[in-house]
Structure formats: C-alpha cells, structure tokens
XYZ file of C-alpha atoms in Angstrom:
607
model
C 0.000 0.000 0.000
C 2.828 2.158 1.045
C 4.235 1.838 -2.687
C 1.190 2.222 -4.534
C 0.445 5.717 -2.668
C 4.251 6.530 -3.562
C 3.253 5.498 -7.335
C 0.338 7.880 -7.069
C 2.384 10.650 -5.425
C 5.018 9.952 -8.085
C 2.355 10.293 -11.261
C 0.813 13.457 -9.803
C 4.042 15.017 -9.862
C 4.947 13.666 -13.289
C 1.365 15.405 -14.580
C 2.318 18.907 -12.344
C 5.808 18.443 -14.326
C 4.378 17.807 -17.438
C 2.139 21.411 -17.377
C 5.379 23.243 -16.154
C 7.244 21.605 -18.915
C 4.780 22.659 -21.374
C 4.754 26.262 -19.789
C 8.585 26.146 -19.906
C 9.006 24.918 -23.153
C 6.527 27.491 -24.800
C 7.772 30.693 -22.598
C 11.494 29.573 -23.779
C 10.625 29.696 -27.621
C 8.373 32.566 -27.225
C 11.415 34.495 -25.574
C 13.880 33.469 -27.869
C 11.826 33.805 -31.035
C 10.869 37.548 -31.119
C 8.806 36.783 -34.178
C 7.045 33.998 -32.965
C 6.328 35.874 -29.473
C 4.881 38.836 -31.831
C 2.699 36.161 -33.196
C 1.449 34.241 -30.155
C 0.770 37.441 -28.611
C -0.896 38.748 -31.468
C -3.303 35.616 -31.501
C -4.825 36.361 -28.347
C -5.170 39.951 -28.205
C -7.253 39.233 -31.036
C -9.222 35.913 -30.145
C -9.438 37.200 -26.306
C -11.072 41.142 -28.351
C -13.360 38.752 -30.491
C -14.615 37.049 -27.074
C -14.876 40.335 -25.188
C -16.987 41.949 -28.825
C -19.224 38.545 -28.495
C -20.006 39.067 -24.882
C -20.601 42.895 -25.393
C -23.285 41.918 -28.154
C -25.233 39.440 -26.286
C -25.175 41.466 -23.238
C -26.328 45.324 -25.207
C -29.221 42.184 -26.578
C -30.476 42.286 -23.228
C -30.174 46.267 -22.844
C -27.853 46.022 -20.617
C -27.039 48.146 -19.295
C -29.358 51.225 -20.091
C -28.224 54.243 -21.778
C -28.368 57.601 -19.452
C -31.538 59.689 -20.377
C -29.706 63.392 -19.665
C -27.294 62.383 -22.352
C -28.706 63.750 -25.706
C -27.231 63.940 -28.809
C -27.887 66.174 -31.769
C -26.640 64.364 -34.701
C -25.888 65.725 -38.206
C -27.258 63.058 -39.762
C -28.674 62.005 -43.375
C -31.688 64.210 -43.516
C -30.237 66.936 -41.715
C -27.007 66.875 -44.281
C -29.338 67.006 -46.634
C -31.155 69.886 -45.065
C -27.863 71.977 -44.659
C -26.746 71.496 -47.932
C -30.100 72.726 -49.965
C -30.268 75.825 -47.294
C -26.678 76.619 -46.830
C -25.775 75.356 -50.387
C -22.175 74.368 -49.034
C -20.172 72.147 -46.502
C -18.819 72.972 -43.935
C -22.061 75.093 -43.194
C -21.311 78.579 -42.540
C -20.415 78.925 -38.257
C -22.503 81.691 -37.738
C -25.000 78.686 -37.628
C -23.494 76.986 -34.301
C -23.600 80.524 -32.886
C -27.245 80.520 -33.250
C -27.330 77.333 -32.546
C -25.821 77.295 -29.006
C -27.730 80.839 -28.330
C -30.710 78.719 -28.628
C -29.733 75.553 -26.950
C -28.759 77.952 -23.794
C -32.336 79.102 -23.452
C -33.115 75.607 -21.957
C -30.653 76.011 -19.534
C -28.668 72.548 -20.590
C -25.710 70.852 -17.845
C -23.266 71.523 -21.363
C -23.321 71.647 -25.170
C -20.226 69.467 -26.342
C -19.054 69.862 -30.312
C -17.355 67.130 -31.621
C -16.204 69.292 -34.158
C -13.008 70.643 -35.299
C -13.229 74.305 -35.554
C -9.580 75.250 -37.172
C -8.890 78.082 -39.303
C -10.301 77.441 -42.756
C -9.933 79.393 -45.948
C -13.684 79.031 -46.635
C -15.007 80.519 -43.429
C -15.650 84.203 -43.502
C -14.002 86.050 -40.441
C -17.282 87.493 -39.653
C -18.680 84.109 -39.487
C -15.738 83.212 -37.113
C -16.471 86.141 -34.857
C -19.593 84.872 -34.502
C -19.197 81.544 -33.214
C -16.266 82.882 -30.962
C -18.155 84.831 -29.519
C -20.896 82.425 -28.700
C -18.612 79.856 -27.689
C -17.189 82.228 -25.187
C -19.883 83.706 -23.948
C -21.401 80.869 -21.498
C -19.211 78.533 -19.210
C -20.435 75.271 -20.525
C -19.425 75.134 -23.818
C -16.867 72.461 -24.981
C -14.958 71.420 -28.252
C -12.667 69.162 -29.771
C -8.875 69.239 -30.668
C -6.602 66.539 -31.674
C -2.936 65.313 -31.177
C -0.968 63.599 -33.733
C 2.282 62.693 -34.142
C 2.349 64.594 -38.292
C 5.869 65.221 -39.376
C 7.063 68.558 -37.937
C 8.092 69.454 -41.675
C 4.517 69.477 -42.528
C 3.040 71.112 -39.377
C 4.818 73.145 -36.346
C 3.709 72.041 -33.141
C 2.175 75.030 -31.377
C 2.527 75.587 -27.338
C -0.592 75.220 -25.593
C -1.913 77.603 -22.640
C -1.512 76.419 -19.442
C -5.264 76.850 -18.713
C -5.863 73.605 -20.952
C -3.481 71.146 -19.231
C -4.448 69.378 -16.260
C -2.526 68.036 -13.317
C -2.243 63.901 -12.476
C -0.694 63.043 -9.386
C -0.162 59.238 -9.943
C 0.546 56.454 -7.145
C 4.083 54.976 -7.924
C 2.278 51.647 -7.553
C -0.025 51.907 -10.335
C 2.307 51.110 -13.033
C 0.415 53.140 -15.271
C 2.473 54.841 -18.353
C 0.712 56.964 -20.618
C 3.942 57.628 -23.284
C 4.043 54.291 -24.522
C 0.731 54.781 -26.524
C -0.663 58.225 -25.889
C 1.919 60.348 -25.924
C 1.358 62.339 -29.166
C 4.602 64.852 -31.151
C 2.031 67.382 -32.733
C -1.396 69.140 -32.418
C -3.682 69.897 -35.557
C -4.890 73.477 -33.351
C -8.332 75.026 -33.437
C -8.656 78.596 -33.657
C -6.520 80.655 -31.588
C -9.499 83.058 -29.840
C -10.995 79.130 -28.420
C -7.891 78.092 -27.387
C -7.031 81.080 -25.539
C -10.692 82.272 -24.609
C -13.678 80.952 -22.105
C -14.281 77.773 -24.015
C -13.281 74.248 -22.535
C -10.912 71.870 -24.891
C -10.532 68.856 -24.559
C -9.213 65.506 -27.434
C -11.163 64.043 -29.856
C -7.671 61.787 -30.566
C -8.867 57.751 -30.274
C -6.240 54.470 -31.378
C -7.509 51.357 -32.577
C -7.122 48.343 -31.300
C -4.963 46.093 -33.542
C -7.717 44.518 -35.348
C -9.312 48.306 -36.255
C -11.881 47.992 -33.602
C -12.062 50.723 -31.321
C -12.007 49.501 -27.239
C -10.711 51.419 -25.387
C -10.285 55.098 -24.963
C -8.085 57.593 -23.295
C -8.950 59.653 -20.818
C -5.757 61.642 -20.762
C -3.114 62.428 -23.308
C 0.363 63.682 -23.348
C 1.803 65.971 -25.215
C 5.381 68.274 -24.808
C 5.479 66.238 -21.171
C 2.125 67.870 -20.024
C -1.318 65.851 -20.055
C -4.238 67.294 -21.225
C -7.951 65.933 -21.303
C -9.646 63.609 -23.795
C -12.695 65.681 -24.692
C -15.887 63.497 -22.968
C -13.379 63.251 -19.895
C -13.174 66.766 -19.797
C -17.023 67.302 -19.664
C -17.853 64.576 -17.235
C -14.930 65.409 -14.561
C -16.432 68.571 -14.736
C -20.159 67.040 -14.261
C -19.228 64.822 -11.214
C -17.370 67.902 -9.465
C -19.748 70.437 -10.596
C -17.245 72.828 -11.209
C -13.951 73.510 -13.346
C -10.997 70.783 -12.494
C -7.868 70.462 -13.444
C -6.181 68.146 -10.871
C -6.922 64.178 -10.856
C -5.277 61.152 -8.951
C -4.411 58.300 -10.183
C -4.095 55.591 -6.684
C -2.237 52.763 -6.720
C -4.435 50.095 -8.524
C -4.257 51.685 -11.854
C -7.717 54.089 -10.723
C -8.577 57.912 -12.125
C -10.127 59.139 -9.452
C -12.909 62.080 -10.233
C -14.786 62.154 -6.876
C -16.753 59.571 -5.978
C -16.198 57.561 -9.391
C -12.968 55.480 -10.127
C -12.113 54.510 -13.802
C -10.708 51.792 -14.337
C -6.611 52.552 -16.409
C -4.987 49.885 -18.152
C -0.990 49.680 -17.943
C -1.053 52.247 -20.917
C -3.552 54.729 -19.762
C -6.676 53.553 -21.046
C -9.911 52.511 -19.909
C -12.421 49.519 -21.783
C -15.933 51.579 -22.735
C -18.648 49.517 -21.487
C -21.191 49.621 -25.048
C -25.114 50.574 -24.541
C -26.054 49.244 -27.668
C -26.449 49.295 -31.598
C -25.818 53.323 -32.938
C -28.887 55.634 -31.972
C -28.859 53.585 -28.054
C -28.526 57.372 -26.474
C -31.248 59.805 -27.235
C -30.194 61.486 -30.339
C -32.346 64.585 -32.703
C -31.359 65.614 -35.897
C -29.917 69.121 -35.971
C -32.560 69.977 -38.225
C -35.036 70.127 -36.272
C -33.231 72.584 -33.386
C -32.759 74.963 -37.021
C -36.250 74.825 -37.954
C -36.930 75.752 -34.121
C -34.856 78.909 -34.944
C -35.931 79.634 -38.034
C -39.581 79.343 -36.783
C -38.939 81.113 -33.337
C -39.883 77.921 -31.167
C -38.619 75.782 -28.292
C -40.119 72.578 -28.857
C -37.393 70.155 -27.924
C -36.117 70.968 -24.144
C -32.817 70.474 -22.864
C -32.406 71.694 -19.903
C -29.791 69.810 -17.444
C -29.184 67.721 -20.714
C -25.549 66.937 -21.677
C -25.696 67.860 -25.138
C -23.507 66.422 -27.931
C -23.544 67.932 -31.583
C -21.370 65.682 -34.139
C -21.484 64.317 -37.617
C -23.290 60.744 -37.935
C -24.245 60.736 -41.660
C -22.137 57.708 -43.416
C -21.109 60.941 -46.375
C -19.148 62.463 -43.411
C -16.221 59.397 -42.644
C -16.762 60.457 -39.088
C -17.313 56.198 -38.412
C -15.420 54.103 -36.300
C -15.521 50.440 -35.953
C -16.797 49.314 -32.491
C -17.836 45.746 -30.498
C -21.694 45.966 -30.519
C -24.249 44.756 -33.586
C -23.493 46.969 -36.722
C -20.080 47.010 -35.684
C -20.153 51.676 -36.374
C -20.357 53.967 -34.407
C -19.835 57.845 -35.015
C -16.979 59.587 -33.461
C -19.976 61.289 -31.422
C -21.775 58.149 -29.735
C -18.271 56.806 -28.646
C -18.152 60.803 -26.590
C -21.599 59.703 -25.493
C -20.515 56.596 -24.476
C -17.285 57.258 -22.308
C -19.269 60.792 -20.785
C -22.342 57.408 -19.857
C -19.742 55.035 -18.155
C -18.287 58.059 -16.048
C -21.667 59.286 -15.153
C -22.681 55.573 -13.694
C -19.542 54.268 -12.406
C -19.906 51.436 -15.526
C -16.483 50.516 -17.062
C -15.357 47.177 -17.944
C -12.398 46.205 -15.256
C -10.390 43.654 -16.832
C -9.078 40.931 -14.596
C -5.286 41.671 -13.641
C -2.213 39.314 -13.850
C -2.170 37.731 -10.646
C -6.275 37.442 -11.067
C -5.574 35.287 -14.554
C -2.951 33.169 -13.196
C -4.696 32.159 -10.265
C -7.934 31.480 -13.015
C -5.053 29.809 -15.309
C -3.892 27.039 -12.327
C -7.744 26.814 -11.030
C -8.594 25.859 -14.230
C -6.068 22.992 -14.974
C -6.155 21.994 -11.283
C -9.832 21.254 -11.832
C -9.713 19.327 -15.161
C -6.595 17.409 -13.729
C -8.744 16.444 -11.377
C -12.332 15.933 -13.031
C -9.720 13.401 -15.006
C -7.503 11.395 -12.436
C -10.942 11.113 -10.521
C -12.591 9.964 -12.986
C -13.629 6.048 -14.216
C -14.689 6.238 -17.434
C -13.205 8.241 -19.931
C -16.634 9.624 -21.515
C -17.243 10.873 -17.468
C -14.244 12.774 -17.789
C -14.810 14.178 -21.248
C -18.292 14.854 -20.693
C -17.509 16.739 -17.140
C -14.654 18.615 -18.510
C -16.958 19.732 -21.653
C -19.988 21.087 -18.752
C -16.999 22.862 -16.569
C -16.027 24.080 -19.989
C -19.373 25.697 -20.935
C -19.917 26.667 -17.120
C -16.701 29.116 -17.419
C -18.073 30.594 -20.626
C -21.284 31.243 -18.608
C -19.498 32.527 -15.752
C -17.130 35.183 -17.694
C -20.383 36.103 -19.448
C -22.273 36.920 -16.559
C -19.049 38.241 -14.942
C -19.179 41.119 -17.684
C -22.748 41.435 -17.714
C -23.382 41.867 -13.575
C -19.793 43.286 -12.392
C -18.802 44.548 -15.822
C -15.785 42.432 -15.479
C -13.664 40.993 -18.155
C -12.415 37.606 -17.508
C -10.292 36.444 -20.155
C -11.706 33.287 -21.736
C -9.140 32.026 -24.622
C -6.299 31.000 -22.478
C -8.597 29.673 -20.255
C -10.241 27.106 -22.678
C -6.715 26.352 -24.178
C -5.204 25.323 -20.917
C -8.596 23.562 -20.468
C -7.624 21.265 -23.416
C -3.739 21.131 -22.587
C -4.677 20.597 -19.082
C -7.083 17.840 -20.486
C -4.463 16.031 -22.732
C -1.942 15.897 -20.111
C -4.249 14.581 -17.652
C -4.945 11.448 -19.660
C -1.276 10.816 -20.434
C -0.464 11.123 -16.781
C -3.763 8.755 -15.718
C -1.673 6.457 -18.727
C 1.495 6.860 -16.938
C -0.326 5.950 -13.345
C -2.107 2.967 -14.931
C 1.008 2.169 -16.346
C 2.765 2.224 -13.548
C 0.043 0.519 -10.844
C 0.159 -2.216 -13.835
C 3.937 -2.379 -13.542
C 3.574 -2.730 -9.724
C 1.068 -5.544 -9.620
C 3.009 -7.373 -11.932
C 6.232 -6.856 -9.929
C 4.017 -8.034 -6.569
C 2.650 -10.935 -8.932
C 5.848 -12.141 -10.487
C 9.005 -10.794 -8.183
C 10.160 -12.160 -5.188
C 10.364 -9.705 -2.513
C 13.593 -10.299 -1.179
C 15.744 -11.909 -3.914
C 14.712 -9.268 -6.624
C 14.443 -12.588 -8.854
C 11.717 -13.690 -10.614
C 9.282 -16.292 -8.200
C 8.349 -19.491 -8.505
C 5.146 -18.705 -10.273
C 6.724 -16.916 -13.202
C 9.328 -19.861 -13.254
C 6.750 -22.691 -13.669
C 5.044 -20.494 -16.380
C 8.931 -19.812 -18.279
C 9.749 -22.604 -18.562
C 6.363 -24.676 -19.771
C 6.380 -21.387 -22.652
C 9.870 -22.384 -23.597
C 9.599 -25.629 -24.142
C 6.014 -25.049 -26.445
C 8.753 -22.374 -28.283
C 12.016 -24.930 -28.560
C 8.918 -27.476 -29.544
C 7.820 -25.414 -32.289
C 11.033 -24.144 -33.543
C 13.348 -27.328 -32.894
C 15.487 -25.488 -30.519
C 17.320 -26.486 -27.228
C 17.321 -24.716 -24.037
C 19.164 -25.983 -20.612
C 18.043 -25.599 -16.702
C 20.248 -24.472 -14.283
C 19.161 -25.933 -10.420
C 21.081 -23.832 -7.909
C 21.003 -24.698 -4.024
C 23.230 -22.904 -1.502
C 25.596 -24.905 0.436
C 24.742 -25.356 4.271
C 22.460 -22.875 4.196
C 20.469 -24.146 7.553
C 23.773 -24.111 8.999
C 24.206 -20.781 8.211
C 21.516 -19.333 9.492
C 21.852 -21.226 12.940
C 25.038 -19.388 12.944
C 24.661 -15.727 12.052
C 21.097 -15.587 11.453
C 18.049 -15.044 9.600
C 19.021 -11.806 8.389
C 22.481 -12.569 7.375
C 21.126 -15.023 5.557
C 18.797 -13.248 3.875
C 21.750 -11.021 3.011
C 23.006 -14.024 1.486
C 20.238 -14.726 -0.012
C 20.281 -11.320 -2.119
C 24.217 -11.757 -2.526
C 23.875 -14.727 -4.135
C 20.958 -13.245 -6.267
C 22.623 -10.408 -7.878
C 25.598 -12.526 -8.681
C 23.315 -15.206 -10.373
C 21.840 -11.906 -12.189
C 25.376 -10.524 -13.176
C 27.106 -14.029 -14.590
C 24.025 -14.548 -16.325
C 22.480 -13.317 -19.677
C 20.117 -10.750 -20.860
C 18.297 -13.346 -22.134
C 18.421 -16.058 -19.711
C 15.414 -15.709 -17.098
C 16.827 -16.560 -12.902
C 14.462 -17.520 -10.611
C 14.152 -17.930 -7.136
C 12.646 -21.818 -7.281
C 11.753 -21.627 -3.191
C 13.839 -21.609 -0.148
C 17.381 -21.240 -0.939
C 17.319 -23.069 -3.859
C 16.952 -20.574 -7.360
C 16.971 -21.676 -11.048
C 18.226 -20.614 -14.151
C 16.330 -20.655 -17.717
C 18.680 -20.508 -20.971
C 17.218 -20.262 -24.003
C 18.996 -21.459 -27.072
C 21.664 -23.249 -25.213
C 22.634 -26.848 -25.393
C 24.076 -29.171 -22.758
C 27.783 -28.373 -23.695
C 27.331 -24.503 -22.777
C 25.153 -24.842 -20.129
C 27.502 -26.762 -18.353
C 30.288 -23.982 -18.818
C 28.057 -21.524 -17.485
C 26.741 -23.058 -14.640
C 30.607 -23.733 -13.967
C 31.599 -20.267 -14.309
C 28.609 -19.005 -11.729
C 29.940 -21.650 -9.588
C 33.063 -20.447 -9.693
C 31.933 -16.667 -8.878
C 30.084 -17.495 -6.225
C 32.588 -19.630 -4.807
C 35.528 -16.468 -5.009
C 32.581 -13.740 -3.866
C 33.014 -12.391 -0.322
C 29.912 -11.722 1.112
C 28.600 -9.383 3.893
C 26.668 -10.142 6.186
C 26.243 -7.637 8.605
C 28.121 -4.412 8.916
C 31.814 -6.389 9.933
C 30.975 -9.395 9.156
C 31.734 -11.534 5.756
C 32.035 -15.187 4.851
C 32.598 -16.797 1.748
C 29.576 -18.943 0.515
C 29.181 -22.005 -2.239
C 26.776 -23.163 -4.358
C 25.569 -26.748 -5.694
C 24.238 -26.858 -8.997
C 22.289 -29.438 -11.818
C 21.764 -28.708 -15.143
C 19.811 -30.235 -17.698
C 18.803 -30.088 -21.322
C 15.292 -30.071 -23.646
C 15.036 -32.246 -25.535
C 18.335 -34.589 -24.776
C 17.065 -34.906 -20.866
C 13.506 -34.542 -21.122
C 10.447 -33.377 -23.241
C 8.006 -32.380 -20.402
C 8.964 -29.090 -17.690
C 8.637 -31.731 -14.650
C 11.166 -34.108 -16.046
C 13.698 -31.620 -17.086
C 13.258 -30.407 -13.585
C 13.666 -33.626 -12.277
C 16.664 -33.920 -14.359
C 18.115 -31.186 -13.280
C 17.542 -32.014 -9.502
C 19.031 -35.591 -9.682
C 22.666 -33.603 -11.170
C 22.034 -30.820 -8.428
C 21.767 -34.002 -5.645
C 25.202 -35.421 -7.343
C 26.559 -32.255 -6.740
C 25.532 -32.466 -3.309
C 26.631 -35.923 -2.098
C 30.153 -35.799 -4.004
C 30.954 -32.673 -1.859
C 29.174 -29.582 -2.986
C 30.573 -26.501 -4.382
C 30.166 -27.956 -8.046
C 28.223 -28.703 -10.824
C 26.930 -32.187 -10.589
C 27.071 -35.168 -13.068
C 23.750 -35.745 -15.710
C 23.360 -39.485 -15.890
C-alpha cells in the first residue's frame, strides 16, 4: 500500500511536471523567437477582443445596461445633411449657424453643449462668421470642443505651445504602473482657432487608437503631449459634471484608478480605460440638428434640454466620421463613442479587466480542476463529458461576470489550458495505470527479497519455452542452484544474514548470467536458471563459471561481518534430458543431488 500511494504521489508530480514543462518549453521559444512571441501574442489579443466583442453583443441584446436619459445627442445626420446642404448650399455650413445654434440651446438652460467638431482656421469661413461663433462659444461657461494630437511630421506642421489653462494636473501612485507615453503620448497638435484656445471655451481631445484589429475599445482619458497631459474631450465634460465645477487636478491611486470624486475609472498599464457599449448606434437619445434649425428659423422651443448633456457631431455615413466598435453593426460615429465614455463616467460602468495575478490564479484553477475531473474519474466519456460542462460553465461565468460586475475575464487561455490541461491529464492517468500495472506485476511475479523472478513466473517460463524450442526445434538448458549449508548458516549468524546471502547470491546469479536467460528464485534457498537457445555443452560452462563466482565472492553479512559462501548446482537439457517441464526439472535435480553428495561446491554429473 505504502508503494502504490508513492506510485500515485510519483504520477501526480509527473502530470504537475508535465504542465510546467509545457509552460517552460513554450515561454522559452516565445522568448527566444521575437517573431514567434509577436505572433502568439498577437493571436490572443485578437481571439481574447473577439470574445470580449461577443459578450458585449449578447449582453447590449439584453439592454444592458441602459443608456443615461440626460445624455442627448444632436446628430448631423442624413436628412439633416441634406437639409444643410439645400439651405446653406455648401459644406462645412457657414459657423454663424453653431452661434445661433448654441444661443438657442442655452435658453433651456442645458448641464453643457459638447461639439465634436473641429473648428480650425479654414480658408472658406468668412471672419465674420468666425467672430460669430467665438463669440458664442465664449460667452457661457459650458461650452466644450474638440482638438486633436498627432504625431504629423514637424516638416509638414509646427507644433504650437498650448496655454496652461488647458493642461491638467495627475498626481499618480508609484504603484499603479500606469504609463501613458508608450501609446498616448502624441509629437504634434492639428490646433483650433486661436481666440478658443485662448478664450472661455473648454478643450478637450477628440484623438482615439484602434485596437490592432481596427476595432475601437478602449479610450483615453488623458493624453500627453510636450510632457504635459491634457484631457480627452468626454473626460473633460464629465470630470467637470461629477465635481460640478472647473478641475484640473486628478489622482491616479495605486491600482491603476482615475479618481474624479466619488467615481474610479478603471486605467490599463497604458492609460486607457475599456468603454462599457449601450447598444447598436442611436442607443442614447439622439435629434437631428434639423429640427433645433427649424426651431430657430420658426422662433420655437419645442425640444427641451435643460440639465441635458448635449452632444452635436457628424453621424451621416457621407461624413467618414465612423469608427468600428464591439456591438451589432459594428459603427459607431466619433460622437456616440463621446456619449458613451461621458455614460460610463456618469454611472460608475467601465469594464475592469481581470489583472495578472487574477488570470494566473484562473489559469492554475482551471487545470487543477480538469486534472482532477480526469484522475478522478472512471470512465473516460465521465471525464470528457464533465470537462466539456466545466467548460461551458466558465463561458457562462465570464459572461455573466461582464454582464453583472462589468468584469472581463479572459476566456481564450482559459479554454486552451482547459484542453492542454485535459491532454496531459490522460497521459499522466496512462502513466499511473502504467505504472500501478507495472507494480502488480512486480508483486505478482518478483520475489520480494531476492529481486528474482518467483516461482510462479518460473513454472510459467519454462512450460512457454519448451512449447517455443517445440515449435522451432530449438534447445534450451536448466540451471538448479542450491546454496551450500544454508540451515547451517543461518543457525550461525542468522536469519538476516542469511537473507543477506540470499540477495548476494541473487545479484551474482543476475550478473554471470544473460540478458536473455530468465533466474528464478525456485523456493527456499534453492533458485533456477532458464537458458534459451543453449545446449548441454554450454550450459555446463556456465553453470561452472557461476559456480566459480560465487565460490571467489566475499559476502557481507552484517556491517563487519563476511564469509565466503558455495553453491551446488544441476543442469539439464530439452530435448536430450527430457520433453516435459517436470522431467527436465527432475533432471536437473538428480545432477544438483550429485553435486551435493560428491561434496558440494560444483556442478553435478547428468546421468
């Protein structure tokens, strides 16, 4: 019993080994092979992005979560392209419109009026035009507009210096890892005009990077640029919402949070946060800016805004303002993603993705629990059948995980260690069976003390080899060894020094003898030899020559103690001697008794 729990201890180390092998073996080419690392790595952002878009479109199936009702959007859309073009007869529209646009709006009394619009200096717009919209822009304290970094050639555009009044301050925890200039740290700014830049009017980035795949994921809530960080624009609008007043200082604690108040926003390593998505395009309340101009034009206020975050952007397909995004359609315009990020802010609703130490702890639980749904198991379609439930049970779980906690669990490692883990279960349940298999077979067929093979497995030898020299008209010999005195010798020193004797012996039977030859303890002190393919000539010489080094051997028998020992032996032959296994034993035991009565210590006479 002892072994067999060894055996078991021994296998679920050699299945432990076998994962950390695997593990070794792939982190060792991935960090030797720079290409292949690129690859591998590559792969799962990808596959893990494809899981996350799948989860985000079942859940936005089940409206969850709900879009924020003060977030309203005023979208230049189709029909109100259309509209602009037959009244304005041109594109961009003239900005004297946004001026009366926002003098409008501001009669409701709205929380802000956010243009995702680039206002730069344009050789189309009329200065008075300009003034216009300036001055509008300026005039109230909730206006807000976009501006975007780049990293253009500065041969092709100078990068301007910024006022002071649009940076912000970040005081970040040491802990938190978090390093914005690896990804959003940006070389050159395509400016606005000057009089919004310097005037009442807050600015914030309109800048967004694709994931690798195109799809748009994450966003940035702050930027850098000439070592200073400014504000991604919906940021911008929202820290100002949850404070309720003008900031310009944020944290950053030591688990990789932006703090604005009450609300913590969840920063990748890089500076970004995952958007949790509301829905298809047109989730958030949205109007076409045609009807607010008709409202103008016809001196109403039909539509009412007030303590409405407002957002006024481009939507129609004409104006490439579309980005790719993880929801049904797949498109989104630039201004739903603003209304998006300014949504998760408002209700505290990011996606946290699960962090290192929180994936390799999911990583070992999960092939800890399939190595044991399969050592545990007896049957294999039990095991296959339990692994494929706790298989579809994860995928439920990392759904539900996203869709209750808004937390991202990754999923494709998971289900490949599932399978590895899986595969290298069964071989080590083969390598137990193999080796319980081995053990029985050693308890059924090896003595316990001698090491040789027992009587059993002797009886069995030699009846096969004589049905094989039968078939095959071969000759094999029997070797019939008995150790001199031996009750003698254990009245003198002792049972256990002659069991040491007993193993002496043993291994030098073992060492004079042939791979091929099969020794046998026959019972008692007496053991036996098998030779196959060897006639009566060369079985003698051998059973001489073990004679001999047995005879010349000093044995030990205790820790001081040694005494030489001798052997007796009888040999006989198939077919010459006999045809059946008892008579060649009987053969053999009538030379071994020769031995015996004409003074031991030799090989006796075959009569």
């Amino acid at each position: 019993m002892k072994k067999l729990i060894q055996t078991k201890w021994f296998t679920y180390g050699t299945y432990l080994l076998l994962v950390l092998a695997v593990l070794l073996v792939g982190f060792i080419l991935l960090n030797n092979n720079k290409t292949l690392r690129n690859v591998m790595l590559s792969f799962f952002e990808v596959a893990e992005n494809r899981s996350f878009d799948y989860r985000q479109s079942i859940r936005v199936l089940h409206k969850q979560p709900v879009p924020n009702k003060d977030i309203v959007i005023l979208a230049i859309d189709d029909a109100s392209f259309e509209y602009l073009w037959d009244k304005y007869g041109e594109w961009p529209i003239p900005r004297n419109v946004y001026a009366d646009i926002i003098n409008h709006l501001e009669k409701s009394k709205p929380q802000a009026i956010i243009f995702d619009l680039m206002f730069i200096k344009s050789m189309r717009a009329s200065e008075s035009s300009d003034k216009e919209l300036i001055e509008a822009m300026n005039k109230y304290n909730n206006i807000y507009t976009g501006m975007n970094f780049d990293t253009q050639s500065a041969e092709i555009r100078k990068p301007v210096d910024l006022p002071e009044r649009l940076k912000i301050n970040i005081n970040i925890n040491n802990n938190s890892k978090i390093d914005f200039s690896k990804k959003y740290e940006f070389t050159n700014c395509r400016a606005i005009l000057p009089e919004l830049i310097n005037g009442n009017v807050h600015v914030g980035l309109t800048s967004v990077i694709r994931n690798s795949d195109g799809i748009i994921r994450n966003v940035a809530p702050i930027m850098m640029y000439k070592n200073d960080f400014y504000p991604y624009l919906s940021f911008l609008v929202s820290g100002n919402y949850l404070t309720q007043k003008d900031t310009n200082t944020y944290s950053i604690d030591k688990n990789g949070n932006l703090l604005v108040k009450d609300t913590k926003i969840p920063l990748t390593k890089n500076g970004d946060t995952i958007l949790n998505w509301y829905g298809p395009s047109n989730t958030h309340t949205v109007y076409p800016l045609y009807k607010v101009i008709n409202e103008i034009n016809n001196g109403t206020n039909g539509l009412n805004f007030k303590d409405k975050i407002i957002l006024i952007g481009t939507t129609a397909m004409s104006l490439h303002d579309t980005k790719s995004v993880p929801v049904q359609e797949g498109v989104y315009p630039g201004v739903e993603i603003h209304a998006t990020f300014i949504n998760n802010v408002i209700d505290n609703n990011f996606i946290h993705k699960t962090d290192f130490i929180t994936n390799l702890i999911i990583l070992i639980g999960v092939i800890c629990l399939v190595g044991l749904i399969v050592m545990l198991s007896t049957s294999t379609l039990f095991a296959i059948l339990s692994t494929v439930l706790f298989t579809i049970a994860y995928l439920f779980i990392s759904y539900y995980t996203m869709e209750i906690y808004n937390i991202w669990m990754p999923v494709v490692l998971p289900m490949i260690s599932i399978f590895l883990a899986f595969a290298l279960s069964f071989l080590a349940k083969y390598i137990l069976k193999s080796k319980d298999f081995d053990y029985q077979y050693k308890l059924a067929t090896i003595d316990g003390l001698t090491e040789l093979y027992n009587h059993r497995y002797f009886q069995d030898t030699l009846r096969k080899q004589i049905e094989v020299s039968k078939r095959y008209n071969q000759t094999f010999s029997l070797i019939i060894i008995d150790i001199d005195f031996f009750k003698k010798f254990n009245d003198t020193y002792g049972h256990q020094a002659g069991d040491a004797v007993l193993r002496q012996v043993a291994q030098t039977l073992k060492k004079n003898s042939r791979a091929t030859d099969c020794v046998c303890r026959y019972g008692g002190e007496e053991m036996s030899i098998i030779l196959p393919n060897t006639n009566a000539e060369d079985a003698l010489f051998n059973a001489n020559r073990i004679c001999k080094a047995v005879a010349e051997k000093e044995f030990k028998l205790n820790a001081n103690d040694t005494s030489k020992v001798t052997i007796s032996l009888g040999v006989a032959t198939f077919p010459q001697d006999a045809e059946t296994p008892q008579e060649l034993i009987e053969k053999a035991d009538k030379s071994l008794y020769y031995a015996k009565e004409h003074g031991r210590n030799q090989v006796g006479k075959i009569e």
